[in-house]
Coordinates of C-alpha atoms in Angstrom, one line a residue:
X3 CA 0.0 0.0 0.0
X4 CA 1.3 3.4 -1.0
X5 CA 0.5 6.6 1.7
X6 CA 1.5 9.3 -0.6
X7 CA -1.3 10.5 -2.6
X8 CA -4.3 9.1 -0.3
X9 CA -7.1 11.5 1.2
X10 CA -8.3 8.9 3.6
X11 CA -7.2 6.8 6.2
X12 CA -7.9 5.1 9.6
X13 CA -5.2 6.4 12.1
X14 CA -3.9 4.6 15.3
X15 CA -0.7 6.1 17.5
X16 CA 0.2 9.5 19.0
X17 CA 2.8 12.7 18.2
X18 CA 6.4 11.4 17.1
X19 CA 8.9 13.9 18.2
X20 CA 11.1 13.8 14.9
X21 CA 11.3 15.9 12.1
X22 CA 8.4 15.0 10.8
X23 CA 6.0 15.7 14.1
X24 CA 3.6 13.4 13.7
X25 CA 2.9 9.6 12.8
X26 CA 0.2 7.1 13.1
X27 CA -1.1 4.0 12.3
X28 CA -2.9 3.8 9.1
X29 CA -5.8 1.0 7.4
X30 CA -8.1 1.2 4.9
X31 CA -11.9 0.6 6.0
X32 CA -14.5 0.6 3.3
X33 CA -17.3 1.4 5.8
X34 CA -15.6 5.1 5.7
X35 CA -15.5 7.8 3.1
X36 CA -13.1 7.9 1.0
X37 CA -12.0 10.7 -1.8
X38 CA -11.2 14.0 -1.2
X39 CA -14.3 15.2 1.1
X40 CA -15.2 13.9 4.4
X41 CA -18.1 12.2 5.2
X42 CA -20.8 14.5 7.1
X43 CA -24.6 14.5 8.3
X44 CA -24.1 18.7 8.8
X45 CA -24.9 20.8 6.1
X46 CA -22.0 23.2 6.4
X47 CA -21.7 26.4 8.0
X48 CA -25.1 28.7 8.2
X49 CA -25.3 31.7 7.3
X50 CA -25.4 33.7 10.7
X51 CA -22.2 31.1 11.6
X52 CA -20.4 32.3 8.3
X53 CA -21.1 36.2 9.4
X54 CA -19.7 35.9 12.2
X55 CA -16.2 34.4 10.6
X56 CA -16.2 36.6 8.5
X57 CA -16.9 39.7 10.7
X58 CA -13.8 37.9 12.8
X59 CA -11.8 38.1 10.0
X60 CA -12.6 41.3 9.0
X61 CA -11.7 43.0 12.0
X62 CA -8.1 41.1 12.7
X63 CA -7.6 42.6 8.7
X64 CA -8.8 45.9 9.4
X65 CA -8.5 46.5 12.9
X66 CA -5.4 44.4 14.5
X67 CA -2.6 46.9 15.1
X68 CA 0.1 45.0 12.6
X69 CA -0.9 43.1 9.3
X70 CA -1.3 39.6 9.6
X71 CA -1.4 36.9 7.1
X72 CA -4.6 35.9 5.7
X73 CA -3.5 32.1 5.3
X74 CA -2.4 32.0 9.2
X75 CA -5.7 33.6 10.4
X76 CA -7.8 30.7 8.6
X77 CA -5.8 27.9 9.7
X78 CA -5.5 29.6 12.9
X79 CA -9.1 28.9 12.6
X80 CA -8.8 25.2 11.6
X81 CA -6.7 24.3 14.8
X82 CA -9.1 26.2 17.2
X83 CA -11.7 24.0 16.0
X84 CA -9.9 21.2 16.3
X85 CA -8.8 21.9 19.9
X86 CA -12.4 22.7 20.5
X87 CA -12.9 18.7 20.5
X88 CA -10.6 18.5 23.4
X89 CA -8.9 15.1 21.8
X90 CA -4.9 14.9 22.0
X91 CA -5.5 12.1 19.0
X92 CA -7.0 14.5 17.0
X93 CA -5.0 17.9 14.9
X94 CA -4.7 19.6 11.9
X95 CA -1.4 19.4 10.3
X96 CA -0.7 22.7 7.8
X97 CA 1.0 21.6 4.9
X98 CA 4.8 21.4 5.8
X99 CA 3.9 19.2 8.9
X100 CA 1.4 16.9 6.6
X101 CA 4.2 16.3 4.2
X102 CA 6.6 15.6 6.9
X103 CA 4.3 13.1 8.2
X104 CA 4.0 10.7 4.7
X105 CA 7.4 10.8 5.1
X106 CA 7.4 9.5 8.4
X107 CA 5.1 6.5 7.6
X108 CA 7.8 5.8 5.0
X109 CA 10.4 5.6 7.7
X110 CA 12.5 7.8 7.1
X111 CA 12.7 11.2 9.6
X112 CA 14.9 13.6 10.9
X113 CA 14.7 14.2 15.1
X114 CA 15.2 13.1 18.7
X115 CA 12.9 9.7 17.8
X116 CA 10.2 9.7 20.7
X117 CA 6.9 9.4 20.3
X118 CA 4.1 11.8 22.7
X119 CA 1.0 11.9 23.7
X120 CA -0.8 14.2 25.6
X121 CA -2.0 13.2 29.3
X122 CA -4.2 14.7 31.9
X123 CA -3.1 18.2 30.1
X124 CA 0.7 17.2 30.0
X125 CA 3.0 15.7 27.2
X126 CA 3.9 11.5 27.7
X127 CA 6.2 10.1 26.1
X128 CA 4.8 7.0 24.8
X129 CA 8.6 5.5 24.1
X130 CA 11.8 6.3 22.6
X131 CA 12.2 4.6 19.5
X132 CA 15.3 1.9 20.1
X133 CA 18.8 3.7 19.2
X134 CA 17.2 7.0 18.9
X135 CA 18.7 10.1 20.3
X136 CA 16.1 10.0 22.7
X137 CA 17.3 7.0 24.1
X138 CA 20.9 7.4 24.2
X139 CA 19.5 10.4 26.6
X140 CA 17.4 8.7 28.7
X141 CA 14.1 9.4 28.1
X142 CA 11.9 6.7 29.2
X143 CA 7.8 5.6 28.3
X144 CA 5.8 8.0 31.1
X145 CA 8.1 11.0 31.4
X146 CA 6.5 14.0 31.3
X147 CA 7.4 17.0 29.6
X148 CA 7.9 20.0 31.2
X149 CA 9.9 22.4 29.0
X150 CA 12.0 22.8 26.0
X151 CA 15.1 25.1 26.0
X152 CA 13.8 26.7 28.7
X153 CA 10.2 27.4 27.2
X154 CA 7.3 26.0 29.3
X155 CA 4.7 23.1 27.4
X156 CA 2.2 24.2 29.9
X157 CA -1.1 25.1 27.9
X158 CA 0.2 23.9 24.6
X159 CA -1.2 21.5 23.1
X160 CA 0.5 18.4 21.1
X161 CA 1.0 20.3 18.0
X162 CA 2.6 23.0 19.4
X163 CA 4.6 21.4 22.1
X164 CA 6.3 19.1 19.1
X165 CA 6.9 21.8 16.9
X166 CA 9.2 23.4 20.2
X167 CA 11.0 20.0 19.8
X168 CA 11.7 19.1 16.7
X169 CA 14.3 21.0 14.1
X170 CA 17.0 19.9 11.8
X171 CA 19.8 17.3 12.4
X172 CA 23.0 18.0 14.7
X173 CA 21.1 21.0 17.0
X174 CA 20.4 20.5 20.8
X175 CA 16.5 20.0 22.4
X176 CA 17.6 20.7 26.3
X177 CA 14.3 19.1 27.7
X178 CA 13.1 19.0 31.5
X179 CA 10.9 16.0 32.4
X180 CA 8.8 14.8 35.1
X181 CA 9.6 11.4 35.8
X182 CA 7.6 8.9 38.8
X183 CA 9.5 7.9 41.6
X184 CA 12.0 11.3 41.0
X185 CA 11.3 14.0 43.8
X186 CA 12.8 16.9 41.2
X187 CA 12.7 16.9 37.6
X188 CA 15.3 16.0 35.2
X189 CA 17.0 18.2 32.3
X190 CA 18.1 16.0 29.4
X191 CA 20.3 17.4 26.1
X192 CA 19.3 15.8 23.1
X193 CA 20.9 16.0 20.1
X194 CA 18.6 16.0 17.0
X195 CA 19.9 13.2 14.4
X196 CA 18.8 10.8 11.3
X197 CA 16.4 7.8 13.3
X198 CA 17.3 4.5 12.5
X199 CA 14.1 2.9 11.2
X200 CA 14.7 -0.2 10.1
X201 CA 12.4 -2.2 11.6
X202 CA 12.9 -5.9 11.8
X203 CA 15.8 -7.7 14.1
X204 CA 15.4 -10.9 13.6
X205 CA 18.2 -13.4 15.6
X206 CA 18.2 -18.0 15.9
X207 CA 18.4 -18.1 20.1
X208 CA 19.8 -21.3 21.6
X209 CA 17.3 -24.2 21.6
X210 CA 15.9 -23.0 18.2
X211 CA 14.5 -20.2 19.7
X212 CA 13.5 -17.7 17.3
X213 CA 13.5 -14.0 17.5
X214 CA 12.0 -11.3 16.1
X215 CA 12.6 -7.4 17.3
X216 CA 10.0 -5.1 15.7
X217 CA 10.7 -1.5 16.3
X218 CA 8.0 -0.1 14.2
X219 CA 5.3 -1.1 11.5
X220 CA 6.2 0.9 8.8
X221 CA 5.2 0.2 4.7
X222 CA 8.6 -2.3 4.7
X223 CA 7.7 -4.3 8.1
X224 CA 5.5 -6.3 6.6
X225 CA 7.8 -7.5 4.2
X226 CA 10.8 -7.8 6.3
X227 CA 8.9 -9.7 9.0
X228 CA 7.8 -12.0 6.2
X229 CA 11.1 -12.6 4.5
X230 CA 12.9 -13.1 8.4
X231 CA 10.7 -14.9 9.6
X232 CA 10.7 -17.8 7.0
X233 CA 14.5 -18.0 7.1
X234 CA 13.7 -19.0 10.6
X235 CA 11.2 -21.6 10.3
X236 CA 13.3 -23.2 7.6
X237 CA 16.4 -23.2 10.2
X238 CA 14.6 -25.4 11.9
X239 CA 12.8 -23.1 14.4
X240 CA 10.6 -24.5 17.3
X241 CA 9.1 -21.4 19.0
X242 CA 9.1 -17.5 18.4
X243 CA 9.3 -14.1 20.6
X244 CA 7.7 -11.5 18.5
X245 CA 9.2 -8.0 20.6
X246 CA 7.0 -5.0 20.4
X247 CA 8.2 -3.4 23.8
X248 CA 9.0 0.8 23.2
X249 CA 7.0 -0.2 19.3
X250 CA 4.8 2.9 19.0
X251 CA 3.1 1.6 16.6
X252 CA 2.6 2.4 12.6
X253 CA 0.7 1.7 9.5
X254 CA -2.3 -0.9 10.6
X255 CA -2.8 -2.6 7.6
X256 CA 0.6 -3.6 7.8
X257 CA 0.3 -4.9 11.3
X258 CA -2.7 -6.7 10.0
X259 CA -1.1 -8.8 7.1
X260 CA 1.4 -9.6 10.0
X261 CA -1.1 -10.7 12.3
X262 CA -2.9 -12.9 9.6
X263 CA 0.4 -15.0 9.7
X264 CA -0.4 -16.4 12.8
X265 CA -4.1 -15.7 13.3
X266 CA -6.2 -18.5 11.6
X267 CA -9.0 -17.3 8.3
X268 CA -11.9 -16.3 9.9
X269 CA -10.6 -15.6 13.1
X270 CA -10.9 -11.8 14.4
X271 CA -8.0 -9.6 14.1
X272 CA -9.8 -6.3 15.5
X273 CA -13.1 -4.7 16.2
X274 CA -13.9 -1.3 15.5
X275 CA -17.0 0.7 17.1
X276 CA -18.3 4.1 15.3
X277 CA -20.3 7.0 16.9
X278 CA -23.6 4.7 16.9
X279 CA -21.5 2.2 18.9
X280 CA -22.0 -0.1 15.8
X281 CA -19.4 -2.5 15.7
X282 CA -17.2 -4.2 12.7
X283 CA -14.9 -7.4 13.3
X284 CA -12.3 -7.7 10.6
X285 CA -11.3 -11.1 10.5
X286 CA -7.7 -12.7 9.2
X287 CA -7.7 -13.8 5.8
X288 CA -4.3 -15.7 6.3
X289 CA -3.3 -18.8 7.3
X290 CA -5.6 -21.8 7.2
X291 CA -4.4 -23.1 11.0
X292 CA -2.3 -21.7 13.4
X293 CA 1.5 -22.2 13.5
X294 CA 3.4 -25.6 14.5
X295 CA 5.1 -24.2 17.1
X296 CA 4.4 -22.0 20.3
X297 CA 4.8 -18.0 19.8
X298 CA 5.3 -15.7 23.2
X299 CA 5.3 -11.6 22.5
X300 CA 7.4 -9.3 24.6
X301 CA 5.2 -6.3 25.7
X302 CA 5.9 -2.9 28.1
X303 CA 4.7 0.5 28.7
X304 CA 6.0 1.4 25.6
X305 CA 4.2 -0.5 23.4
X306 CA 1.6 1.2 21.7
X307 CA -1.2 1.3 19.4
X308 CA -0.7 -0.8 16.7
X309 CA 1.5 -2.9 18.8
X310 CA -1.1 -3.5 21.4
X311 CA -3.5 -4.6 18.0
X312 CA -1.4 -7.5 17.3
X313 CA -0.8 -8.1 20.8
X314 CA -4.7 -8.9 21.4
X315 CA -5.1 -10.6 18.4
X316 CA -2.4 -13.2 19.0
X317 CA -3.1 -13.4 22.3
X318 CA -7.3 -13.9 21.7
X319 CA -6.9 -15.2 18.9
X320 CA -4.0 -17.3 18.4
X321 CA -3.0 -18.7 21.8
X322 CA 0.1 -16.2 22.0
X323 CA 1.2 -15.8 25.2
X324 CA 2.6 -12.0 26.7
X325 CA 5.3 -11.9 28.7
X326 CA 6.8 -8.3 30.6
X327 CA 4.8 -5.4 31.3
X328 CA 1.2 -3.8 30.5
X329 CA 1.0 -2.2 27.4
X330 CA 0.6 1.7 27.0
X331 CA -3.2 1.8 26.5
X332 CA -3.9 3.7 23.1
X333 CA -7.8 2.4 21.8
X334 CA -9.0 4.9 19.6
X335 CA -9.0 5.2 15.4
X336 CA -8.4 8.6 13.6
X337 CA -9.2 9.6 9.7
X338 CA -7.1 11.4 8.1
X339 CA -8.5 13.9 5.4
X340 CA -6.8 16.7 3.1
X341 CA -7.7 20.1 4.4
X342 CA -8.0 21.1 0.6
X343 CA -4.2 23.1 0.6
X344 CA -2.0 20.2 0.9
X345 CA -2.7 20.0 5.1
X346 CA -4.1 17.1 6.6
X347 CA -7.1 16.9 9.4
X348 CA -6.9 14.2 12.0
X349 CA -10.0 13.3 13.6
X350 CA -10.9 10.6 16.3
X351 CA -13.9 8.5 14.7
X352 CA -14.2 5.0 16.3
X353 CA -13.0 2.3 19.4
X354 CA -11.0 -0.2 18.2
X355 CA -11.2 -3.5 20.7
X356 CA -10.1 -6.8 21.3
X357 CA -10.9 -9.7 19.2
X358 CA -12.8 -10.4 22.4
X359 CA -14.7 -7.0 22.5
X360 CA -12.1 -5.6 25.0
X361 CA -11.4 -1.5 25.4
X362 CA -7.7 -1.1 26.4
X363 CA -7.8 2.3 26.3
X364 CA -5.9 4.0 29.0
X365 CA -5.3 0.5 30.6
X366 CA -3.2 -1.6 28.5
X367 CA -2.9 -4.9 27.9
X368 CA -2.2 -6.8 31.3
X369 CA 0.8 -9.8 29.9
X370 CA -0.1 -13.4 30.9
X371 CA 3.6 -13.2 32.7
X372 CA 4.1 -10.3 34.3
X373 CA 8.3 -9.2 34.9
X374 CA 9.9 -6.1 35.2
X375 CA 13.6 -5.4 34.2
X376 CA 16.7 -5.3 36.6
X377 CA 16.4 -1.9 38.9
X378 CA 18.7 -0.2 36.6
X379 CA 17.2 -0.4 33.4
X380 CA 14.5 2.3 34.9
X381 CA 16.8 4.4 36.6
X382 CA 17.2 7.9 35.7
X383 CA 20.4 9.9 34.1
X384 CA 23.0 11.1 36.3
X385 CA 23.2 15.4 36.8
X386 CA 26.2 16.6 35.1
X387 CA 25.9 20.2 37.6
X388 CA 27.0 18.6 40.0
X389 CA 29.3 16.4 42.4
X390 CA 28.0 13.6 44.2
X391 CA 29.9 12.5 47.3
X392 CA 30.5 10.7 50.6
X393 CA 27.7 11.1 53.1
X394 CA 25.2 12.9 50.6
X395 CA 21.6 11.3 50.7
X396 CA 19.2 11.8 47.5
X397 CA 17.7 10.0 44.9
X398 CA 20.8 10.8 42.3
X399 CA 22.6 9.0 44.6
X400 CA 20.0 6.0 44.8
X401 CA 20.1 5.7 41.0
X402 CA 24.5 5.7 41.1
X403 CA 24.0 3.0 43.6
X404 CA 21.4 1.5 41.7
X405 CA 23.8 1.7 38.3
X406 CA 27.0 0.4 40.1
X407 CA 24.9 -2.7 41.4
X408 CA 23.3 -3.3 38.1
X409 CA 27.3 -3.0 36.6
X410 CA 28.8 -5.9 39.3
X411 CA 30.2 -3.4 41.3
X412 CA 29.2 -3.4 45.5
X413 CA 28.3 0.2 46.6
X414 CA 26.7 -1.6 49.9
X415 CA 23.2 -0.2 50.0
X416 CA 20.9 1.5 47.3
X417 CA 18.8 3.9 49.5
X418 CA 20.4 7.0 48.4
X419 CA 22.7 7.3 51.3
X420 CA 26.5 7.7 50.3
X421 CA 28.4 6.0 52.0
X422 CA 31.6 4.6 52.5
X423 CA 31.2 1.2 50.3
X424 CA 29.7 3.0 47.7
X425 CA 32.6 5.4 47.5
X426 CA 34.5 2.0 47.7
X427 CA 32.5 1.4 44.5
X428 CA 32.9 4.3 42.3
X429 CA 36.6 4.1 43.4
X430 CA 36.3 0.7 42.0
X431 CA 34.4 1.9 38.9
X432 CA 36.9 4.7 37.9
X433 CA 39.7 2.7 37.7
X434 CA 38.1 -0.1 35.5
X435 CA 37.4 2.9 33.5
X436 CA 40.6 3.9 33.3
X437 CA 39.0 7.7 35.2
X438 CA 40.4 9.7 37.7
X439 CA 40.4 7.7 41.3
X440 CA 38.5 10.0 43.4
X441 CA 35.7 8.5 45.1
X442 CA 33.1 11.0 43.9
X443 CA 30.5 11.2 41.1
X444 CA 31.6 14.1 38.8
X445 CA 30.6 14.4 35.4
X446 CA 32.8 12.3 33.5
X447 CA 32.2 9.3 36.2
X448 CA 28.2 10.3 35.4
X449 CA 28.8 10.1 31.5
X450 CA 30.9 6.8 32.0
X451 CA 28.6 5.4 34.3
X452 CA 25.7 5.8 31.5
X453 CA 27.4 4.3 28.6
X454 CA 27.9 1.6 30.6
X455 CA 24.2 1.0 31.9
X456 CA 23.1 1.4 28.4
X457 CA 25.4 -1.7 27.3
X458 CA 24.3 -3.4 30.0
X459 CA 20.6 -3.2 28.7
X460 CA 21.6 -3.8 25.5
X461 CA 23.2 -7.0 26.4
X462 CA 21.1 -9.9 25.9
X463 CA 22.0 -12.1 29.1
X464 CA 20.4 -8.8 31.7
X465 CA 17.0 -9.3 29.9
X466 CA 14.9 -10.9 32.5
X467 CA 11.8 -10.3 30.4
X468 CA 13.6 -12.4 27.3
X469 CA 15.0 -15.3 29.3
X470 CA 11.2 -15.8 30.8
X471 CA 9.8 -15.2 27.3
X472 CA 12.1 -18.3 25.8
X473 CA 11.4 -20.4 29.2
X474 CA 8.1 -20.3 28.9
X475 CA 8.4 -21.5 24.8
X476 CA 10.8 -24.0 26.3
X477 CA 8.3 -25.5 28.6
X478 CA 5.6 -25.4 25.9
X479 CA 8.0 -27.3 23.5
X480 CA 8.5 -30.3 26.5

């Protein structure tokens, strides 16, 4: 399926902080309009309602105290009526930020790779896409964001609070976050760059474990997944861990020919419920029985919207087990129309549910086994403005001590307090990393520290989530 010159679409996912600003999850639904005009009951704007535009726009022409562009006024317009909806899934996007966005589904952006939402009146991240300069910063699913280069997000809305993000490769986005379990909020730098979106990872594990990372479901995936995952069942392959954790989602009919590959014909994929609570069920239309072997799916926080679509259906509808966390909880569907100048209107239209007529949204998906990380995959960055030392007690120094554990080194507690083991342990720490010996957290020992968590994470033998996901495939081989 080509995005690029299509007026209609169903839309599942949030605000991607890239250079693009926004993507989403897109299907095709004949129940919907499709062309260049969207379907409506209303019959327009009446007469007394066009007056009073127009008498608006009038008197910002004539009256405001500097001129002002026509074009801005109207879409100025368009967005106000758009907020009016009070929806954080639904926009206008004017045409620089529409084009940006087909090239986004496309996979290919320009950003800090993070993907928002908007919360209770406050920008989410959703996740960091993996290897994006939003992770190597340490943004994590759930932080909230406060400001951007010193500029407040308070009253903006998603639009607006992206476009203070995003901007061209190689410049800095110094962002403060909110962050649970942190008494003060953090300040990250992140440095804009190219995203890495190619989607599929695909690895043999021992015991002919197969895996399969997918990062996003972009117009490729589906093809890649496909390709992958039939090398692996002609190695000889005797279960399968699909990963969607920190997926944000992407183009649903994609996701959908993926699903049907497990998901017997007839069976239902996904249900979506319009305005009269009327309900459709589109069923798979791909394999004739399910697979020969057992398939587990690796799920967290950060998996989202068109991940938590295939989630459900394999779970409902193929016997797939979910192993890790609950999922991020996205459960609406948005159209996307032309706004007749090249922008595009995003507007909230339908549920989608569960095979099983399930609403996730807000919730999640709960996994079958529930398992969180190590400690220090969820601690927070270390603060380059200042020294942490002996006999200190804060929650910087719970997340050193939290790091140095997670790295094999004994700082003796992990309750914030500095003491003398854990000086014992950065001590230990410098010299492995060839630092200063000092005893004390500067900045360098902070930066050092962090490239060293993030190895660890990326390391295959710390994830607790993967070694239950392949036990539990083990024990269903047996």
């Amino acid at each position: 399926m080509s995005f690029k010159g299509r007026t209609v679409a169903l839309l599942v996912g949030a605000a991607m902080l890239t250079g693009s600003a926004l993507t989403f999850t897109v299907m095709d639904l004949p129940i919907f309009a499709s062309g260049g005009q969207a379907a409506s009951t209303g019959n327009g704007l009446s007469a007394s309602e066009m007056q009073k535009l127009n008498s608006a726009l009038g008197i910002i022409e004539n009256k405001y105290v500097t001129a002002v562009e026509r074009n801005k006024i109207v879409n100025g317009a368009v967005h106000g009526m758009i907020a009016a909806l009070n929806d954080p899934y639904s926009s206008f996007m004017e045409k620089e930020e529409a084009e940006q966005f087909n090239h986004s589904i496309e996979g290919a952006f320009t950003g800090i790779g993070a993907e928002v939402t908007m919360e209770n009146g406050e920008v989410t991240v959703v996740s960091p896409i993996k290897g994006s300069p939003a992770e190597k910063a340490g943004v994590k699913p759930k932080d909230v964001l406060i400001s951007v280069n010193g500029e407040s997000l308070e009253g903006k809305n998603l639009n607006e609070a992206v476009a203070k993000i995003r901007g061209p490769k190689g410049t800095k986005a110094k962002i403060l976050i909110k962050r649970a379990g942190q008494t003060a909020p953090l300040e990250l730098v992140v440095v804009r760059d190219e995203v890495d979106m190619e989607t599929v990872y695909p690895k043999m594990l021992d015991g002919s474990i197969g895996y399969i990372e997918i990062r996003q479901f972009s117009l490729n995936t589906f093809d890649r997944f496909k390709e992958e995952l039939e090398k692996l069942e002609k190695q000889g392959m005797k279960g399968l861990v699909i990963d969607v954790r920190n997926n944000p989602g992407g183009v649903l009919d994609i996701v959908q020919k993926m699903t049907e590959l497990f998901v017997p014909e007839g069976k239902s994929i996904v249900q979506v419920e319009d305005r009269n609570k009327e309900r459709s069920s589109y069923l798979s239309k791909g394999t004739a029985k399910l697979k020969p072997y057992p398939v587990t799916m690796l799920t967290n926080k950060g998996s989202a919207s068109a991940s938590e679509i295939m989630a459900s259906a394999l779970k409902e509808s193929a016997g797939a087990k979910l192993i890790g966390e609950h999922t991020f909880g996205k459960g609406t569907v948005q159209t996307s129309y032309n706004s007749g100048d090249g922008g595009l209107i995003k507007i909230t239209i339908a549920k989608w549910l569960t095979p099983q007529g399930n609403w996730i949204h807000q919730k999640g998906i709960e996994p079958d086994v529930a398992i969180q990380q190590p400690d220090f995959y969820y601690v927070a960055p270390v603060p380059k403005d200042k020294t942490l030392a002996f006999d200190m007690n804060d929650a910087n120094v719970k997340n050193v001590q939290i790091m140095l554990d997670g790295l094999g080194y004994k700082p003796g507690r992990k309750d914030g307090y500095f003491s003398k083991e854990t000086e014992a342990a950065v001590k230990e720490f410098q010299q492995a990393s060839k630092l200063t010996v000092t005893g004390k957290v500067d900045a360098k020992t902070g930066e050092q520290l962090e490239q060293a968590i993030v190895k660890a994470m990326r390391d295959p033998k710390n994830d607790a989530q993967l070694h239950k996901a392949v036990d539990v495939l083990k024990k269903e081989i047996r």
